[in-house]
Each structure stands twice: as C-alpha cells, then as structure tokens.
mmCIF file of C-alpha atoms in Angstrom:
data_model
loop_
_atom_site.group_PDB
_atom_site.id
_atom_site.type_symbol
_atom_site.label_atom_id
_atom_site.label_comp_id
_atom_site.label_asym_id
_atom_site.label_seq_id
_atom_site.Cartn_x
_atom_site.Cartn_y
_atom_site.Cartn_z
ATOM 1 C CA MET N 14 127.017 -132.239 -87.470
ATOM 2 C CA ARG N 15 124.818 -131.741 -84.416
ATOM 3 C CA VAL N 16 125.812 -132.636 -80.848
ATOM 4 C CA GLY N 17 123.115 -133.486 -78.328
ATOM 5 C CA ILE N 18 122.030 -135.789 -75.503
ATOM 6 C CA SER N 19 119.712 -138.782 -75.390
ATOM 7 C CA THR N 20 117.024 -138.602 -72.718
ATOM 8 C CA ALA N 21 118.111 -142.167 -71.850
ATOM 9 C CA SER N 22 121.001 -140.519 -70.000
ATOM 10 C CA PHE N 23 118.471 -139.127 -67.508
ATOM 11 C CA TYR N 24 116.644 -142.416 -66.939
ATOM 12 C CA ASN N 25 114.559 -142.252 -63.731
ATOM 13 C CA HIS N 26 115.870 -138.754 -62.931
ATOM 14 C CA TYR N 27 113.179 -137.039 -65.006
ATOM 15 C CA MET N 28 110.069 -138.075 -66.859
ATOM 16 C CA ILE N 29 110.522 -137.424 -70.551
ATOM 17 C CA GLU N 30 107.835 -134.695 -70.649
ATOM 18 C CA ASP N 31 109.969 -132.696 -68.179
ATOM 19 C CA MET N 32 113.124 -133.028 -70.253
ATOM 20 C CA PRO N 33 112.570 -130.133 -72.702
ATOM 21 C CA ALA N 34 112.872 -127.596 -69.864
ATOM 22 C CA VAL N 35 116.093 -129.277 -68.699
ATOM 23 C CA TYR N 36 117.552 -129.051 -72.199
ATOM 24 C CA ARG N 37 116.607 -125.370 -72.337
ATOM 25 C CA ASP N 38 118.228 -124.662 -68.970
ATOM 26 C CA TRP N 39 121.414 -126.467 -69.989
ATOM 27 C CA GLY N 40 121.573 -124.830 -73.395
ATOM 28 C CA VAL N 41 121.287 -128.194 -75.176
ATOM 29 C CA ARG N 42 119.558 -127.792 -78.525
ATOM 30 C CA TYR N 43 119.444 -131.362 -79.849
ATOM 31 C CA ALA N 44 117.885 -134.456 -78.309
ATOM 32 C CA GLU N 45 117.158 -138.071 -78.933
ATOM 33 C CA TYR N 46 113.912 -138.975 -77.190
ATOM 34 C CA PHE N 47 113.976 -142.405 -75.599
ATOM 35 C CA LEU N 48 110.327 -143.427 -75.241
ATOM 36 C CA ASN N 49 110.144 -145.630 -72.167
ATOM 37 C CA SER N 50 106.716 -147.231 -72.201
ATOM 38 C CA LEU N 51 103.696 -147.963 -74.355
ATOM 39 C CA CYS N 52 101.727 -145.067 -72.883
ATOM 40 C CA GLU N 53 104.400 -142.691 -74.188
ATOM 41 C CA TYR N 54 103.525 -143.696 -77.770
ATOM 42 C CA GLU N 55 99.922 -142.517 -77.424
ATOM 43 C CA PRO N 56 98.823 -139.426 -79.422
ATOM 44 C CA ASP N 57 97.669 -137.394 -76.390
ATOM 45 C CA PHE N 58 100.983 -137.888 -74.629
ATOM 46 C CA ILE N 59 102.992 -137.153 -77.771
ATOM 47 C CA GLU N 60 100.996 -133.960 -78.271
ATOM 48 C CA LEU N 61 101.955 -132.817 -74.761
ATOM 49 C CA LEU N 62 105.585 -133.738 -75.354
ATOM 50 C CA ALA N 63 105.656 -132.009 -78.747
ATOM 51 C CA ARG N 64 104.175 -128.835 -77.312
ATOM 52 C CA ARG N 65 106.756 -128.670 -74.510
ATOM 53 C CA THR N 66 109.521 -129.482 -76.992
ATOM 54 C CA GLU N 67 108.514 -126.588 -79.212
ATOM 55 C CA GLU N 68 108.041 -124.165 -76.305
ATOM 56 C CA ASN N 69 111.573 -124.860 -75.068
ATOM 57 C CA GLY N 70 113.311 -124.652 -78.447
ATOM 58 C CA VAL N 71 114.501 -128.268 -78.578
ATOM 59 C CA THR N 72 115.126 -130.089 -81.860
ATOM 60 C CA VAL N 73 114.393 -133.812 -81.750
ATOM 61 C CA CYS N 74 116.924 -135.715 -83.842
ATOM 62 C CA SER N 75 115.521 -139.193 -83.307
ATOM 63 C CA VAL N 76 113.076 -141.364 -81.421
ATOM 64 C CA HIS N 77 114.259 -144.544 -79.742
ATOM 65 C CA PRO N 78 111.560 -146.801 -78.289
ATOM 66 C CA MET N 79 111.952 -149.368 -75.513
ATOM 67 C CA SER N 80 112.851 -152.083 -77.989
ATOM 68 C CA SER N 81 112.325 -155.112 -75.764
ATOM 69 C CA MET N 82 108.601 -154.327 -75.627
ATOM 70 C CA PHE N 83 107.918 -155.182 -79.273
ATOM 71 C CA GLU N 84 110.821 -155.022 -81.732
ATOM 72 C CA SER N 85 111.676 -158.735 -81.595
ATOM 73 C CA GLN N 86 108.090 -159.510 -82.587
ATOM 74 C CA LEU N 87 108.488 -157.490 -85.803
ATOM 75 C CA PHE N 88 110.390 -160.567 -87.031
ATOM 76 C CA SER N 89 108.052 -163.162 -85.543
ATOM 77 C CA LEU N 90 106.656 -166.060 -87.573
ATOM 78 C CA HIS N 91 103.377 -165.766 -85.665
ATOM 79 C CA PRO N 92 101.076 -163.478 -87.688
ATOM 80 C CA ARG N 93 99.284 -161.892 -84.736
ATOM 81 C CA GLN N 94 102.508 -161.150 -82.893
ATOM 82 C CA LYS N 95 103.924 -159.559 -86.024
ATOM 83 C CA GLN N 96 100.763 -157.558 -86.742
ATOM 84 C CA ASP N 97 100.653 -156.196 -83.191
ATOM 85 C CA ALA N 98 104.345 -155.268 -83.353
ATOM 86 C CA PHE N 99 103.863 -153.486 -86.682
ATOM 87 C CA ARG N 100 100.990 -151.479 -85.197
ATOM 88 C CA ILE N 101 103.208 -150.361 -82.324
ATOM 89 C CA TYR N 102 106.037 -149.588 -84.742
ATOM 90 C CA GLU N 103 103.724 -147.338 -86.739
ATOM 91 C CA LYS N 104 102.650 -145.560 -83.544
ATOM 92 C CA VAL N 105 106.290 -144.717 -82.851
ATOM 93 C CA LEU N 106 106.702 -143.479 -86.425
ATOM 94 C CA GLN N 107 103.638 -141.272 -85.978
ATOM 95 C CA ALA N 108 105.100 -139.987 -82.715
ATOM 96 C CA GLY N 109 108.426 -139.280 -84.393
ATOM 97 C CA LYS N 110 106.718 -137.378 -87.182
ATOM 98 C CA ARG N 111 104.827 -135.181 -84.727
ATOM 99 C CA LEU N 112 107.971 -134.521 -82.705
ATOM 100 C CA GLY N 113 109.917 -133.532 -85.813
ATOM 101 C CA ALA N 114 112.366 -136.430 -85.611
ATOM 102 C CA HIS N 115 114.018 -137.618 -88.802
ATOM 103 C CA ARG N 116 115.328 -140.911 -87.412
ATOM 104 C CA TYR N 117 113.992 -144.030 -85.690
ATOM 105 C CA CYS N 118 116.750 -145.850 -83.800
ATOM 106 C CA MET N 119 116.066 -149.599 -83.716
ATOM 107 C CA HIS N 120 117.673 -152.427 -81.756
ATOM 108 C CA GLY N 121 115.833 -155.134 -83.643
ATOM 109 C CA ALA N 122 115.484 -158.706 -82.440
ATOM 110 C CA SER N 123 117.290 -159.995 -79.372
ATOM 111 C CA HIS N 124 119.844 -162.697 -80.036
ATOM 112 C CA LEU N 125 120.457 -164.210 -76.625
ATOM 113 C CA SER N 126 122.738 -167.227 -76.724
ATOM 114 C CA GLY N 127 120.878 -170.370 -77.733
ATOM 115 C CA ALA N 128 117.476 -168.644 -77.711
ATOM 116 C CA ALA N 129 117.205 -166.883 -81.078
ATOM 117 C CA LYS N 130 115.411 -168.618 -83.930
ATOM 118 C CA ASN N 131 114.338 -167.699 -87.448
ATOM 119 C CA LEU N 132 116.646 -164.711 -87.725
ATOM 120 C CA GLU N 133 118.472 -165.741 -90.866
ATOM 121 C CA ILE N 134 119.336 -162.932 -93.256
ATOM 122 C CA PHE N 135 116.964 -164.230 -95.942
ATOM 123 C CA ARG N 136 114.088 -163.916 -93.437
ATOM 124 C CA VAL N 137 114.869 -160.576 -91.825
ATOM 125 C CA ALA N 138 115.909 -158.681 -94.969
ATOM 126 C CA PRO N 139 112.345 -158.520 -96.435
ATOM 127 C CA VAL N 140 111.057 -157.348 -93.049
ATOM 128 C CA PHE N 141 113.577 -154.513 -93.068
ATOM 129 C CA ASP N 142 112.478 -153.624 -96.600
ATOM 130 C CA GLU N 143 108.941 -153.219 -95.277
ATOM 131 C CA LEU N 144 110.041 -151.340 -92.151
ATOM 132 C CA CYS N 145 112.102 -148.887 -94.204
ATOM 133 C CA CYS N 146 109.192 -148.285 -96.569
ATOM 134 C CA MET N 147 106.864 -147.522 -93.653
ATOM 135 C CA ALA N 148 109.400 -145.153 -92.082
ATOM 136 C CA GLU N 149 109.924 -143.290 -95.348
ATOM 137 C CA ALA N 150 106.167 -142.653 -95.550
ATOM 138 C CA TYR N 151 106.583 -140.566 -92.379
ATOM 139 C CA ASP N 152 109.776 -138.843 -93.644
ATOM 140 C CA ILE N 153 111.778 -140.834 -91.110
ATOM 141 C CA ARG N 154 114.966 -142.783 -91.702
ATOM 142 C CA LEU N 155 115.241 -146.201 -90.056
ATOM 143 C CA THR N 156 118.627 -146.735 -88.409
ATOM 144 C CA LEU N 157 119.673 -150.080 -86.956
ATOM 145 C CA GLU N 158 121.885 -149.829 -83.885
ATOM 146 C CA ASN N 159 124.681 -152.267 -83.108
ATOM 147 C CA VAL N 160 123.735 -153.858 -79.774
ATOM 148 C CA SER N 161 125.636 -156.636 -78.021
ATOM 149 C CA TRP N 162 122.510 -158.660 -77.225
ATOM 150 C CA CYS N 163 120.771 -158.158 -80.576
ATOM 151 C CA PHE N 164 121.396 -159.532 -84.034
ATOM 152 C CA CYS N 165 123.370 -156.546 -85.319
ATOM 153 C CA ARG N 166 126.495 -156.904 -83.196
ATOM 154 C CA GLU N 167 129.217 -156.917 -85.846
ATOM 155 C CA PRO N 168 129.881 -155.062 -89.109
ATOM 156 C CA GLU N 169 129.629 -158.317 -91.054
ATOM 157 C CA PHE N 170 125.940 -158.677 -90.202
ATOM 158 C CA ALA N 171 125.248 -155.129 -91.383
ATOM 159 C CA LEU N 172 126.996 -155.783 -94.679
ATOM 160 C CA ARG N 173 125.139 -159.053 -95.286
ATOM 161 C CA LEU N 174 121.820 -157.413 -94.439
ATOM 162 C CA LEU N 175 122.395 -154.513 -96.820
ATOM 163 C CA ASP N 176 123.358 -156.929 -99.564
ATOM 164 C CA ALA N 177 120.177 -158.979 -99.066
ATOM 165 C CA MET N 178 117.759 -156.045 -98.962
ATOM 166 C CA HIS N 179 115.973 -154.537 -101.963
ATOM 167 C CA SER N 180 115.373 -151.186 -100.263
ATOM 168 C CA ASP N 181 118.155 -148.629 -100.074
ATOM 169 C CA GLY N 182 116.601 -147.026 -96.986
ATOM 170 C CA LEU N 183 118.406 -148.697 -94.095
ATOM 171 C CA HIS N 184 121.078 -146.769 -92.201
ATOM 172 C CA PHE N 185 122.820 -147.299 -88.879
ATOM 173 C CA THR N 186 123.372 -145.779 -85.468
ATOM 174 C CA LEU N 187 126.852 -146.598 -84.169
ATOM 175 C CA ASP N 188 126.932 -147.193 -80.405
ATOM 176 C CA VAL N 189 130.493 -147.076 -79.117
ATOM 177 C CA LYS N 190 129.912 -148.838 -75.785
ATOM 178 C CA GLN N 191 127.884 -151.609 -77.420
ATOM 179 C CA ALA N 192 130.660 -152.253 -79.931
ATOM 180 C CA VAL N 193 133.182 -152.584 -77.108
ATOM 181 C CA ARG N 194 130.795 -154.894 -75.215
ATOM 182 C CA SER N 195 130.607 -157.052 -78.345
ATOM 183 C CA GLY N 196 134.391 -157.244 -78.555
ATOM 184 C CA VAL N 197 134.416 -155.169 -81.751
ATOM 185 C CA ASP N 198 136.535 -152.106 -82.479
ATOM 186 C CA PRO N 199 134.061 -149.252 -83.126
ATOM 187 C CA PHE N 200 136.325 -147.989 -85.904
ATOM 188 C CA SER N 201 135.680 -151.238 -87.807
ATOM 189 C CA PHE N 202 132.030 -150.212 -88.227
ATOM 190 C CA VAL N 203 133.218 -147.012 -89.885
ATOM 191 C CA ASP N 204 135.482 -148.993 -92.216
ATOM 192 C CA ALA N 205 132.638 -151.324 -93.217
ATOM 193 C CA ILE N 206 129.520 -149.139 -93.308
ATOM 194 C CA GLY N 207 130.716 -145.579 -92.631
ATOM 195 C CA GLU N 208 128.689 -144.143 -95.509
ATOM 196 C CA ARG N 209 125.557 -145.611 -93.909
ATOM 197 C CA ILE N 210 126.121 -144.398 -90.347
ATOM 198 C CA ASP N 211 123.621 -141.679 -89.538
ATOM 199 C CA ALA N 212 124.217 -141.117 -85.803
ATOM 200 C CA VAL N 213 126.658 -142.011 -83.043
ATOM 201 C CA HIS N 214 125.839 -142.876 -79.417
ATOM 202 C CA CYS N 215 128.741 -141.842 -77.226
ATOM 203 C CA CYS N 216 129.672 -143.312 -73.862
ATOM 204 C CA ASP N 217 133.283 -143.809 -72.833
ATOM 205 C CA CYS N 218 134.171 -147.343 -71.853
ATOM 206 C CA ARG N 219 136.898 -149.948 -71.715
ATOM 207 C CA MET N 220 137.349 -153.585 -70.823
ATOM 208 C CA GLU N 221 139.309 -154.235 -67.621
ATOM 209 C CA ASP N 222 139.893 -157.805 -66.400
ATOM 210 C CA GLY N 223 137.021 -158.999 -68.543
ATOM 211 C CA LYS N 224 134.581 -156.438 -67.146
ATOM 212 C CA MET N 225 133.180 -153.332 -68.763
ATOM 213 C CA GLN N 226 134.131 -150.048 -67.168
ATOM 214 C CA TYR N 227 131.977 -147.058 -68.129
ATOM 215 C CA LEU N 228 133.096 -143.435 -67.958
ATOM 216 C CA LEU N 229 131.526 -140.118 -68.836
ATOM 217 C CA PRO N 230 132.949 -138.687 -72.069
ATOM 218 C CA PRO N 231 135.430 -137.205 -72.615
ATOM 219 C CA TYR N 232 137.098 -138.350 -69.384
ATOM 220 C CA GLY N 233 138.056 -141.834 -70.546
ATOM 221 C CA GLY N 234 140.515 -142.852 -73.206
ATOM 222 C CA PHE N 235 138.309 -143.371 -76.238
ATOM 223 C CA ASP N 236 139.183 -141.236 -79.268
ATOM 224 C CA PHE N 237 135.749 -139.823 -80.091
ATOM 225 C CA LYS N 238 137.203 -137.004 -82.165
ATOM 226 C CA GLY N 239 139.194 -139.480 -84.239
ATOM 227 C CA LEU N 240 136.076 -141.572 -84.770
ATOM 228 C CA ILE N 241 134.011 -138.574 -85.857
ATOM 229 C CA ASP N 242 136.803 -137.301 -88.119
ATOM 230 C CA LYS N 243 136.965 -140.723 -89.794
ATOM 231 C CA LEU N 244 133.203 -140.668 -90.259
ATOM 232 C CA ARG N 245 133.355 -137.163 -91.714
ATOM 233 C CA ALA N 246 135.869 -138.392 -94.275
ATOM 234 C CA LYS N 247 133.123 -140.801 -95.399
ATOM 235 C CA GLY N 248 130.584 -137.992 -95.691
ATOM 236 C CA PHE N 249 129.068 -138.099 -92.205
ATOM 237 C CA ASP N 250 126.995 -135.053 -91.312
ATOM 238 C CA GLY N 251 124.684 -136.672 -88.776
ATOM 239 C CA ASP N 252 124.096 -136.475 -85.045
ATOM 240 C CA VAL N 253 126.521 -137.180 -82.221
ATOM 241 C CA LEU N 254 124.584 -137.969 -79.065
ATOM 242 C CA LEU N 255 125.800 -138.399 -75.525
ATOM 243 C CA GLU N 256 124.083 -141.573 -74.307
ATOM 244 C CA VAL N 257 125.267 -142.790 -70.908
ATOM 245 C CA TYR N 258 123.739 -144.897 -68.158
ATOM 246 C CA SER N 259 122.105 -142.900 -65.402
ATOM 247 C CA ASP N 260 124.045 -144.711 -62.667
ATOM 248 C CA MET N 261 127.354 -143.490 -64.073
ATOM 249 C CA TYR N 262 127.220 -140.110 -62.341
ATOM 250 C CA GLY N 263 126.528 -138.966 -58.824
ATOM 251 C CA SER N 264 124.834 -135.677 -59.661
ATOM 252 C CA LEU N 265 123.234 -134.082 -62.669
ATOM 253 C CA ASP N 266 125.918 -131.395 -62.530
ATOM 254 C CA GLU N 267 128.450 -134.104 -63.428
ATOM 255 C CA LEU N 268 126.435 -135.061 -66.488
ATOM 256 C CA ARG N 269 126.004 -131.435 -67.538
ATOM 257 C CA ASP N 270 129.732 -130.723 -67.206
ATOM 258 C CA SER N 271 130.503 -133.919 -69.107
ATOM 259 C CA PHE N 272 128.328 -132.784 -72.002
ATOM 260 C CA TYR N 273 129.943 -129.356 -72.153
ATOM 261 C CA ALA N 274 133.441 -130.882 -72.106
ATOM 262 C CA PHE N 275 132.476 -133.539 -74.631
ATOM 263 C CA GLU N 276 130.990 -131.008 -77.038
ATOM 264 C CA LYS N 277 134.107 -128.855 -76.776
ATOM 265 C CA SER N 278 136.393 -131.862 -77.360
ATOM 266 C CA LEU N 279 134.816 -132.479 -80.780
ATOM 267 C CA SER N 280 135.444 -128.969 -82.085
#
C-alpha cells in the first residue's frame, strides 16, 4: 500500500508542473496528477512534467483528467462528439504512460437530476469494454470513481455494470467524501466491490443539518484505518491518496501537517 497526495489538493496554489518540487520538499513520494485543462494533455507539456517528476523522485500513481471537459461525451450517441472524446481520452492515456502512471481515474458521465439520457447499463457497458481495452494497451488500469453527480454513485450501479461488461478490466477508485455526499456509507462499497477497488481518495467529512462539513484527515471522525483494514482483508494493495479541496485549509503548512498525521494514522 502506498500513501500519497493528489495534486487536486493544491488547486490554484501551484501549477501542476511546479508540484514535483513541492512533493520532494515535503518528502511525499507518491502522487495522483490531476490534469486541469486540455493544454496539459499535450505531448510537449507532458514531457516537461515527466522530466520534472523524474528529477524530483516522484512516483505517479494515477492520472485524473478534468472529467467535465469530455468524459460525458465518451457515452454520447452523436458520433462526432464520441470520436472527439475518445481522441482526448487516448491523449490522457498517452500522458499517463509517459508519466509512469498505472491508473486512469474516471468520473464518467454526469447524471444531473432530470438531465441525463441514454445512460442505461446496456448502453454504457460496451463503451466501458472499449475504454478498458484502450487503457490496457497503454498498461493502464481504468478505475471508475464514485461521484455524487455522476452515474456511479452507489455500489449497486457498479455491480450491475460489472455484470453487463464482457471485459474484466474495470476497477474502482473509492472516494470517501463523494460516498457521504451521495448518502452512501463508504464501507458499503467495500462490501460490494472491495476486490475491485484499486485506490481510495481520502477527505474527512460528515453531514450536519443537511450540509456537508469537510475536514482535513485525520482530524475528523471518519475511520480511515478501519476502511483500509477492511479493504486489505479483501486483498487491497493499492494507493491511498489524500484528496481535499483547496479551500479547506488556511495555509499549506496545515495541509502538509495533515498529510503527515494522516499517513501516521494508517500505520
């Protein structure tokens, strides 16, 4: 098991190409790279990022693109929309390969109330078969993340999707805060698909008076160690990544100290 930080936690504090030096200074060895914009998928930029990553001794666990830019269109009925989205998807796979990542973290299609169409399991399962096949060609594992505003919000969807797919390549990233936002106990994902969970996004949170309250791990009440121990009992040996919102802390020192305390709490 590897413990690291997603660059999403530093959103608008640093540009991603400056992050490898920050990881080096903090003694953080493992990262998920959140690619923020289309220009960050381009080969010249990825080459710069890869070079700085290597120079600073950082291991990239996964790439996580800005999903709202194209991932919904991977499932579009319009052929040009789908073709364009697949081209962008392949660019991210190429970027992940160059960066040494072994995982692509996907949100998938948005499922806003009353707005989502054509996202039935029988339609999306063949698309995931194709997406997994493309990822495997780059030695990358596709992981679908549970996200409150996307179609994978509950364990039942994940189970139905796996059952409908022909490929055995799909795995999952469990996001604790997104499960809570969806009104789902994160432990229920472990019960349902624990053997398929490849990574965990960690941000402490709780519902208070119908509103989400976010806290830096491990300073809230969520039992991350219990969650990881339960995953380990199902064979988990993946990545545990601190992924918090950048407005949750007042200074970068707070985030750094949170990571150190969080890493220690899992040992």
